[in-house]
C-alpha positions as MATLAB code, in Angstrom:
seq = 'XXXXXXXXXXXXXXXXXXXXXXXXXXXXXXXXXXXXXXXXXXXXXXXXXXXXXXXXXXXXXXXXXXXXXXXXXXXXXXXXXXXXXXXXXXXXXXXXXXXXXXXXXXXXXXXXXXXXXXXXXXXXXXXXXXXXXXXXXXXXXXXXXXXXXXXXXXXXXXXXXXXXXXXXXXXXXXXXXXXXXXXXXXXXXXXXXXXXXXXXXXXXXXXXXXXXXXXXXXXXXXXXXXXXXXXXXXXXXXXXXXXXXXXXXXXXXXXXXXXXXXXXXXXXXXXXXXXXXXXXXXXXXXXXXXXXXXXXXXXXXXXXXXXXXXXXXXXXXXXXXXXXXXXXXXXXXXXXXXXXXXXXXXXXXXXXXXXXXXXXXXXXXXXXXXXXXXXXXXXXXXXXXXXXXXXXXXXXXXXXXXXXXXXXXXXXXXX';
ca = [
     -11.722   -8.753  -79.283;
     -13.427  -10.494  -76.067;
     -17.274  -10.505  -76.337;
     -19.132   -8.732  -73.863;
     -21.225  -10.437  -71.440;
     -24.383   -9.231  -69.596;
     -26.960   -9.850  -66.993;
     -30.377  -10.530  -68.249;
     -32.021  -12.445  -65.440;
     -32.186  -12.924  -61.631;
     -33.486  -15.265  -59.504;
     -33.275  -15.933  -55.395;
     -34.363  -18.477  -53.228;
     -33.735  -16.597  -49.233;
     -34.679  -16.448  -45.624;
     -36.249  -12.861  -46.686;
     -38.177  -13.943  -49.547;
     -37.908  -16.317  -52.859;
     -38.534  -13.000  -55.345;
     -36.198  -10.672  -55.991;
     -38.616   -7.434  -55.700;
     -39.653   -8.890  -52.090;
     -35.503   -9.330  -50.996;
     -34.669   -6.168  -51.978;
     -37.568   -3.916  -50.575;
     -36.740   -6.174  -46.952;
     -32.608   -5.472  -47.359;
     -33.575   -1.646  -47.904;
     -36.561   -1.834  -45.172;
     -33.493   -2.724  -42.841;
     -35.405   -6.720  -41.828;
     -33.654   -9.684  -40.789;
     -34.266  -13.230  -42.303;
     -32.570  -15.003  -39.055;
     -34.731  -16.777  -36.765;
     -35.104  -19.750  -34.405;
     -34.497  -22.981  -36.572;
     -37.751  -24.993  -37.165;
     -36.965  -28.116  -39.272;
     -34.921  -30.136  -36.330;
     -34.753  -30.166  -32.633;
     -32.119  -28.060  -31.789;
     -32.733  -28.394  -27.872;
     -29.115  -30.123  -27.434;
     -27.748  -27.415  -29.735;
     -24.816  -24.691  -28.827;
     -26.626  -22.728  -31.415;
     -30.345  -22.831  -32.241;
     -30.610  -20.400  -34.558;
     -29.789  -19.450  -38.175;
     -31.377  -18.494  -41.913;
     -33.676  -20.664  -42.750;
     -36.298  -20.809  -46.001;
     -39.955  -21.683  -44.347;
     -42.658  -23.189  -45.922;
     -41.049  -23.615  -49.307;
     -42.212  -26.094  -51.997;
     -40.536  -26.708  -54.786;
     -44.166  -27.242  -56.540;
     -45.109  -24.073  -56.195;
     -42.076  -23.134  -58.534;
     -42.215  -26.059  -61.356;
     -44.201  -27.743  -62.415;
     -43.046  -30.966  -61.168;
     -44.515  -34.269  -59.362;
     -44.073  -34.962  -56.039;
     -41.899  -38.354  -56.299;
     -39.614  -35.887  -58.909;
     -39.210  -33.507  -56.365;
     -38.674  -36.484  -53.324;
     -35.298  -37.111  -55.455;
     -33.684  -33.757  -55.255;
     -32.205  -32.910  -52.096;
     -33.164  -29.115  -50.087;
     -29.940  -27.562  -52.174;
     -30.658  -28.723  -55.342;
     -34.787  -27.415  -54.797;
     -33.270  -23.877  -54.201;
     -30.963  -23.935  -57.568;
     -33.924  -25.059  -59.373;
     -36.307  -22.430  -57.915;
     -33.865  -19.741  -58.591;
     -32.801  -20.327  -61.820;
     -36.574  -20.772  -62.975;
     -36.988  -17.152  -61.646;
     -33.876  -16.064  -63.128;
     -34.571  -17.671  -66.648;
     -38.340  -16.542  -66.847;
     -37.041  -13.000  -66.011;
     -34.549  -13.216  -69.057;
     -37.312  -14.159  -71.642;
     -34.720  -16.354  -72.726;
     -36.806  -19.581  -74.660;
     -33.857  -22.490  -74.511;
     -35.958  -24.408  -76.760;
     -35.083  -22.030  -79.800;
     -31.571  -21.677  -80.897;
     -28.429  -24.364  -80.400;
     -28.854  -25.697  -76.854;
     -24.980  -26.895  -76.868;
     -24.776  -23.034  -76.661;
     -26.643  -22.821  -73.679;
     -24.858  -23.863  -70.608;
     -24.672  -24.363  -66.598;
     -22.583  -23.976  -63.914;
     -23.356  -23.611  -60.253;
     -21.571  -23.398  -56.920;
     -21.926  -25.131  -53.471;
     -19.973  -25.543  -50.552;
     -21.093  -28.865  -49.431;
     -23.961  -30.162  -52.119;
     -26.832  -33.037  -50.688;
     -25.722  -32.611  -46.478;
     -29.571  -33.569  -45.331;
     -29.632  -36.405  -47.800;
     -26.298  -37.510  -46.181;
     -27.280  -37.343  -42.699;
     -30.713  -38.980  -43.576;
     -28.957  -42.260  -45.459;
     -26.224  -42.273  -42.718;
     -28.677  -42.846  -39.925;
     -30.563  -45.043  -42.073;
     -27.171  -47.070  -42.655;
     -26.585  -47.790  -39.115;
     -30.115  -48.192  -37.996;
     -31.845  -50.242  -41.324;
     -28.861  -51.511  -42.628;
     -27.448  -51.056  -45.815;
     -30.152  -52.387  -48.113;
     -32.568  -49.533  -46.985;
     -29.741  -47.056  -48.166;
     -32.132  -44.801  -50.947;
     -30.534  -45.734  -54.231;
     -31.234  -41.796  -55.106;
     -28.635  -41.024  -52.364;
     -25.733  -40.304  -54.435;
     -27.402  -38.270  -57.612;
     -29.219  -36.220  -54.568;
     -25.640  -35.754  -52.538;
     -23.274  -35.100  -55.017;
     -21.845  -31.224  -55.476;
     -22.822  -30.853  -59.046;
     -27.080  -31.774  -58.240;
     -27.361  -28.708  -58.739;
     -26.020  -27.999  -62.266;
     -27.113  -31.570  -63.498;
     -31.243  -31.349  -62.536;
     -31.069  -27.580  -64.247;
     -29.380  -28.602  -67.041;
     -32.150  -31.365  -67.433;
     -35.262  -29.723  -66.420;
     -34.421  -26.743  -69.124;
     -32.493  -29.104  -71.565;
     -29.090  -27.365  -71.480;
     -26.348  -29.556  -73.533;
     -23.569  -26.547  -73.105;
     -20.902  -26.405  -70.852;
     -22.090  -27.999  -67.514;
     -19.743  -28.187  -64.661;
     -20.042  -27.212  -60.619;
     -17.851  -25.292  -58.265;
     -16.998  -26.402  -54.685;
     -14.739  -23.777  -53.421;
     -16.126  -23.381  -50.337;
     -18.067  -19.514  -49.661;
     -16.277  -18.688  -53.303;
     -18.115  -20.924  -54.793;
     -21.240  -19.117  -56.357;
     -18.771  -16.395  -57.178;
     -16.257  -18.546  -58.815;
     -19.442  -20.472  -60.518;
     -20.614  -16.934  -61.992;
     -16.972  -15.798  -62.565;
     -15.834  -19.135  -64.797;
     -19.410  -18.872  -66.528;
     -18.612  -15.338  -67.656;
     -14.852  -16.921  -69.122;
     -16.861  -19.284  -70.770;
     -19.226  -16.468  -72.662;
     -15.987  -13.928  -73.269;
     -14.258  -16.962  -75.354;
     -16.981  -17.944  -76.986;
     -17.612  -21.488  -75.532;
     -21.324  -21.233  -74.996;
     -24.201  -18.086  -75.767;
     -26.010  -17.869  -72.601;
     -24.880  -19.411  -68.999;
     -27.423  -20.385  -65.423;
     -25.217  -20.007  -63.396;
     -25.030  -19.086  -59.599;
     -25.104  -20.952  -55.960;
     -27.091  -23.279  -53.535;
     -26.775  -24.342  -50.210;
     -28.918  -25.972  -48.080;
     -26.517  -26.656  -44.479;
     -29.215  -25.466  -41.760;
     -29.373  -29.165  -40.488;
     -27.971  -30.438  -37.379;
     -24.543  -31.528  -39.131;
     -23.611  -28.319  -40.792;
     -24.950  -26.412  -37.747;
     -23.193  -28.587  -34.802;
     -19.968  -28.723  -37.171;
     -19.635  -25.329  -37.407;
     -20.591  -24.615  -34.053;
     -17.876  -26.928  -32.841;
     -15.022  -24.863  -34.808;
     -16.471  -21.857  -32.901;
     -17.171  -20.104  -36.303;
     -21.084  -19.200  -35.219;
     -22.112  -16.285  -33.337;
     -23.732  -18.109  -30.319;
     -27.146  -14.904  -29.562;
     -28.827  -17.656  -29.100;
     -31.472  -15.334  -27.173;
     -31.479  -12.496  -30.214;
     -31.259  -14.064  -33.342;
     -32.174  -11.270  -35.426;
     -29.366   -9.699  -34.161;
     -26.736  -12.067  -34.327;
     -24.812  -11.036  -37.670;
     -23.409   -7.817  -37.126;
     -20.226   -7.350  -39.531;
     -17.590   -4.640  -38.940;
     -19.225   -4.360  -35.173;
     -17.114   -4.590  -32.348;
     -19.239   -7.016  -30.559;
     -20.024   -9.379  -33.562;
     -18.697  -13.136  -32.553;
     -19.171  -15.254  -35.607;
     -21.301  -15.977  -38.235;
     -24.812  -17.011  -38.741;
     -25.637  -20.096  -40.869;
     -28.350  -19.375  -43.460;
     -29.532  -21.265  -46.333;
     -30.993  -20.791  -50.178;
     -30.299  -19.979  -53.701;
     -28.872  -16.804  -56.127;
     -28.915  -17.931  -59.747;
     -28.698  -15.138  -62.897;
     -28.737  -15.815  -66.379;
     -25.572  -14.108  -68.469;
     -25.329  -14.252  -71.761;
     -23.465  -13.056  -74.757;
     -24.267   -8.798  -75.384;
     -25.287   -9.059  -79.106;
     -26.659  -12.667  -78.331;
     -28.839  -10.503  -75.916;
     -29.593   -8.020  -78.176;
     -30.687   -9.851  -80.609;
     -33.196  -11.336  -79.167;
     -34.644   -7.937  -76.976;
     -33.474   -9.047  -73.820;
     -33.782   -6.361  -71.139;
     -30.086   -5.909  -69.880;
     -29.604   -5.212  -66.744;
     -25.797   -4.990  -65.873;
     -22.769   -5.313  -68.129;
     -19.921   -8.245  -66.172;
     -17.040   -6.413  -66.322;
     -14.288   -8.312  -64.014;
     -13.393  -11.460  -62.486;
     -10.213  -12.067  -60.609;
      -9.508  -15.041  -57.759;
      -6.727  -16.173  -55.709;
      -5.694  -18.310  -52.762;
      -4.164  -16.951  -49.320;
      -2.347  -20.104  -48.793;
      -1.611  -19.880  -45.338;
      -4.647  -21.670  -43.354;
      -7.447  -24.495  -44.377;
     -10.018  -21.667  -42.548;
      -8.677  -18.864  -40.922;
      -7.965  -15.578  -43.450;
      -4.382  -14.176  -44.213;
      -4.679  -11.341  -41.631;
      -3.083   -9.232  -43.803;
      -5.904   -9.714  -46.429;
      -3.157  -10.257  -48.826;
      -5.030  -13.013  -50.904;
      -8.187  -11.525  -50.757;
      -6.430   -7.912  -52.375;
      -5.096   -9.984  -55.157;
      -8.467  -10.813  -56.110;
      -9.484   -7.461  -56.020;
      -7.410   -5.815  -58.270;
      -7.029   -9.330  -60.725;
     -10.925   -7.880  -60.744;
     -10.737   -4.284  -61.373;
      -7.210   -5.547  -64.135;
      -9.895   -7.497  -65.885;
     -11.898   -4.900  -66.092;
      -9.918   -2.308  -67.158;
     -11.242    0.076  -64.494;
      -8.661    2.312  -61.948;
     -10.249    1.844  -57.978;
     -11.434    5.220  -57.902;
     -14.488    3.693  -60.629;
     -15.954    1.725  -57.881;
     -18.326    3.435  -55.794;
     -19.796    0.564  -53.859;
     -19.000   -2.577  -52.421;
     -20.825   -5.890  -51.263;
     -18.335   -7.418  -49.271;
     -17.941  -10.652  -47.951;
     -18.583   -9.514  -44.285;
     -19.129  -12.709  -42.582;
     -19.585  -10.773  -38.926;
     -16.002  -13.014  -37.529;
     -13.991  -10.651  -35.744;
     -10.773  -11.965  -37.742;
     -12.654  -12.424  -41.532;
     -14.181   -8.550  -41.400;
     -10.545   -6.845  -40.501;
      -8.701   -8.712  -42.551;
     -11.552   -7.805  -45.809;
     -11.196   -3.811  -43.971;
      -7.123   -4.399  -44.647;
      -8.007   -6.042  -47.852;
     -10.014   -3.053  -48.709;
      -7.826   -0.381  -47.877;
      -4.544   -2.106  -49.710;
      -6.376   -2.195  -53.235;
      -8.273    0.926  -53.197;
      -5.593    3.314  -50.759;
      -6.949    7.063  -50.974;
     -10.328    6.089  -52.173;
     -11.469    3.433  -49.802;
     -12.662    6.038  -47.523;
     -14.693    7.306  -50.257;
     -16.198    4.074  -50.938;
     -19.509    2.830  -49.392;
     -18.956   -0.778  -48.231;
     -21.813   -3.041  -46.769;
     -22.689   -6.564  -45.787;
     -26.107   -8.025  -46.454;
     -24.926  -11.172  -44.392;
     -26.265   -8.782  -41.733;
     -29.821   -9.212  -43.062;
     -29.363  -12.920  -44.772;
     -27.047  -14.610  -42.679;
     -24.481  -16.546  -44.654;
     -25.582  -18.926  -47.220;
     -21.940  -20.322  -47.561;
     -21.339  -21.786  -51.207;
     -24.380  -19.680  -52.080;
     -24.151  -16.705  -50.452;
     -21.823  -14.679  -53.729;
     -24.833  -16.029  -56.174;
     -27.403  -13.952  -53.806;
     -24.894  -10.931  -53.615;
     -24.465  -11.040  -57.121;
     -28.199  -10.361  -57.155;
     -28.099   -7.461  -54.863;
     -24.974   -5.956  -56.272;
     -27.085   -5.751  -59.683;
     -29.659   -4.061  -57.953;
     -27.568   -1.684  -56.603;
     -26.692   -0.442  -59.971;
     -30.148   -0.613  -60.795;
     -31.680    1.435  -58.248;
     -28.828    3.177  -57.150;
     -28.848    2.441  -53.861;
     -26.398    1.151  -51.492;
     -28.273   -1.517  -48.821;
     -26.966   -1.204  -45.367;
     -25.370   -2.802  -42.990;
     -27.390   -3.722  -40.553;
     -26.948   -4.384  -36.760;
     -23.784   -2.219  -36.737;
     -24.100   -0.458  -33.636;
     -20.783   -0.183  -31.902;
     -17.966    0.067  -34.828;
     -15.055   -1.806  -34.467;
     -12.050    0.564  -34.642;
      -9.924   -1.798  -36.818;
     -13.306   -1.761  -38.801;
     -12.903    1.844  -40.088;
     -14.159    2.574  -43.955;
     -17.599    3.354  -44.495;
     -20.377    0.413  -44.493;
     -23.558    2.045  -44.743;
     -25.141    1.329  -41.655;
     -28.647    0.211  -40.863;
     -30.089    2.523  -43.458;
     -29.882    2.097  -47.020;
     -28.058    4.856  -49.350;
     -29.584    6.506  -52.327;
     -25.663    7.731  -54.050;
     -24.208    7.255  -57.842;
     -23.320    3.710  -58.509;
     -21.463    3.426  -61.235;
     -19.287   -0.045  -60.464;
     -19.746   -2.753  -58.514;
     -17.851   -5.133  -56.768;
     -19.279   -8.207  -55.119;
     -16.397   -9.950  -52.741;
     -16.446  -13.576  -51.675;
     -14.009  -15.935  -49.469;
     -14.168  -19.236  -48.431;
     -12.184  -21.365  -46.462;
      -9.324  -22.904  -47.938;
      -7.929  -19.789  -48.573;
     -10.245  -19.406  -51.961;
     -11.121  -15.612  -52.656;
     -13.142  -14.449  -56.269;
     -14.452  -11.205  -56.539;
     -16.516  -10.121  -59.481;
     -17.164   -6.254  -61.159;
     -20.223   -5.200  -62.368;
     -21.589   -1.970  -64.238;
     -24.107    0.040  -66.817;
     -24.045   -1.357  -70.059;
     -22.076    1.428  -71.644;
     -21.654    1.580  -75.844;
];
């Protein structure tokens, strides 16, 4: 028989807040996290605004020196400041127990960028022997996993995704393979990304993927509205702590969702546009809902992907409507990109969050900034005020360029 897994611990590093508590009230209070960016002249810039974390520290967090924390880059400060939340919300002590059965494995789209830009400059203005010799352990995709799987001592299975915006999903997706066949007890696991600098933002400005309100950021990511015109680059952190069901029980843990379903594909038909016929991104819906034994008519509410592109929300709406036929009209369906922005490789690790707090407070966020609905945008998305409604199931969608799609299902621990 599979073992069980379950949630124990959250943790979130956002534009709206580095608790959990503090996120959720602002999602439900209907606030944006987008502003103006601060950390680099954007003057130059086709877009000058996006999600960005102010005034965070990584010291006020752990309890680390400041030359430690001058050798992690931005991304790799968020994973750490989640999963500390996360863990210390679990009660889980790693230094009890076997820690080979304690394990990591975090997503990110594009790991160390602002160390990269930094040491480029520095290449071509110093010359190579000013290069930081901490520029490849800060850059590299898997910072991340490696300075949690230090800082807490973790000598289980340790790897990183990089599947683009599937990564934190695919990250908390292989973790929960890991747990069901009995490769490790207890998994961090989640996503970080740190791209609000002026590479990540001209670069995607460039391929025309940002929405470009420069003079209203707050209300620049609109999914499912007929006016939306691209996304809005954000930054941060969503780590959780799964672990094993009797493993958890064992020790008291305070369970807070049962993972029920994982399932992932590839479109295969472009390196970033979406099959417009959401074909790829249905396949990992109902490899999902297989996994977890459930029929579509068990989920009541979904966190989708919702990027606020006019050709990534109606292909998800097609997507939608393919795997759950009848019943998708029944289903409430909302994007918290809307309030976040998107946090790319990290953005499924923070929906993961919200998509367990749906269950817990059974409440579906909203959608906000949906004022004029696109008619090829035509199930329900909750918008601008949250929903008090049953939630039973949960599903928590995520696509990233490259054609990658992983969706995860979540509900109640049930005997």
């Amino acid at each position: 028989m599979t073992r069980r897994v379950v949630v124990t611990g959250l943790g979130v590093a956002t534009a709206l807040g580095c608790e959990v508590g503090e996120l959720w009230d602002k999602l439900c209070a209907g606030k944006s996290g987008v502003g103006n960016i601060r950390r680099f002249d954007v003057a130059n810039f086709k877009v000058r605004f996006g999600g960005e974390i102010t005034h965070f520290n990584l010291a006020d967090h752990l309890d680390l020196k400041e030359k430690e924390i001058k050798r992690l880059d931005r991304f790799a400060q968020f994973s750490l400041a989640a999963a500390d939340k996360a863990i210390r919300q679990s009660g889980m002590d790693f230094t009890q127990g076997d820690p080979y059965r304690y394990g990591v494995l975090v997503g990110s789209g594009v790991g160390g960028l602002n160390e990269i830009e930094m040491q480029h400059s520095t290449l071509y203005d110093r010359g190579p022997i000013r290069v930081s010799p901490f520029l490849i352990p800060k850059m590299m995709v898997n910072a991340g996993s490696g300075n949690i799987s230090v800082y807490w001592q973790l000598r289980g299975p340790n790897s990183a995704v990089a599947t683009a915006c599937a990564s934190a999903t695919n990250a908390i997706g292989d973790a929960f393979k890991l747990i069901q066949n009995d490769m490790a007890d207890v998994m961090v696991t989640g996503g970080s990304e740190a791209a609000v600098t002026p590479m990540g933002v001209s670069g995607f400005a460039r391929m025309h993927a940002l929405s470009t309100r420069n003079d209203a950021p707050h209300q620049a990511s609109r999914p499912f509205d007929r006016d939306r015109d691209g996304f809005v680059i954000s930054e941060g952190a969503g780590m959780v702590v799964i672990e094993e069901l009797e493993h958890a029980r064992a020790r008291g843990a305070t369970i807070l969702a049962e993972v029920l379903g994982y399932g992932m594909s590839a479109d295969g038909t472009h390196i970033t546009a979406p099959d417009p016929e959401g074909r790829g991104a249905a396949r990992a819906m109902l490899g999902a809902l297989r996994d977890a034994r459930l029929e579509p008519d068990r989920i009541d509410y979904i966190n989708a992907h919702g990027t606020s592109t006019p050709l990534g929300d109606k292909a998800e709406t097609v997507a939608i409507k393919t795997v759950f036929g009848e019943s998708a009209k029944k289903l409430a369906v909302s994007s918290t990109k809307s309030h976040l922005g998107h946090l790319l490789g990290a953005s499924g690790g923070v929906e993961f969050v919200i998509s367990t707090l749906a269950l817990q407070h059974q409440v579906a966020p909203p959608t906000i900034n949906l004022e004029n609905p696109d008619p090829e945008c035509d199930l329900d998305y909750v918008p601008n005020e949250p929903r008090p409604m049953t939630v039973r199931n949960v599903m928590s969608n995520s696509f990233g360029f490259g054609g990658h799609n992983a969706c995860l299902v979540l509900g109640h621990l049930a005997d």
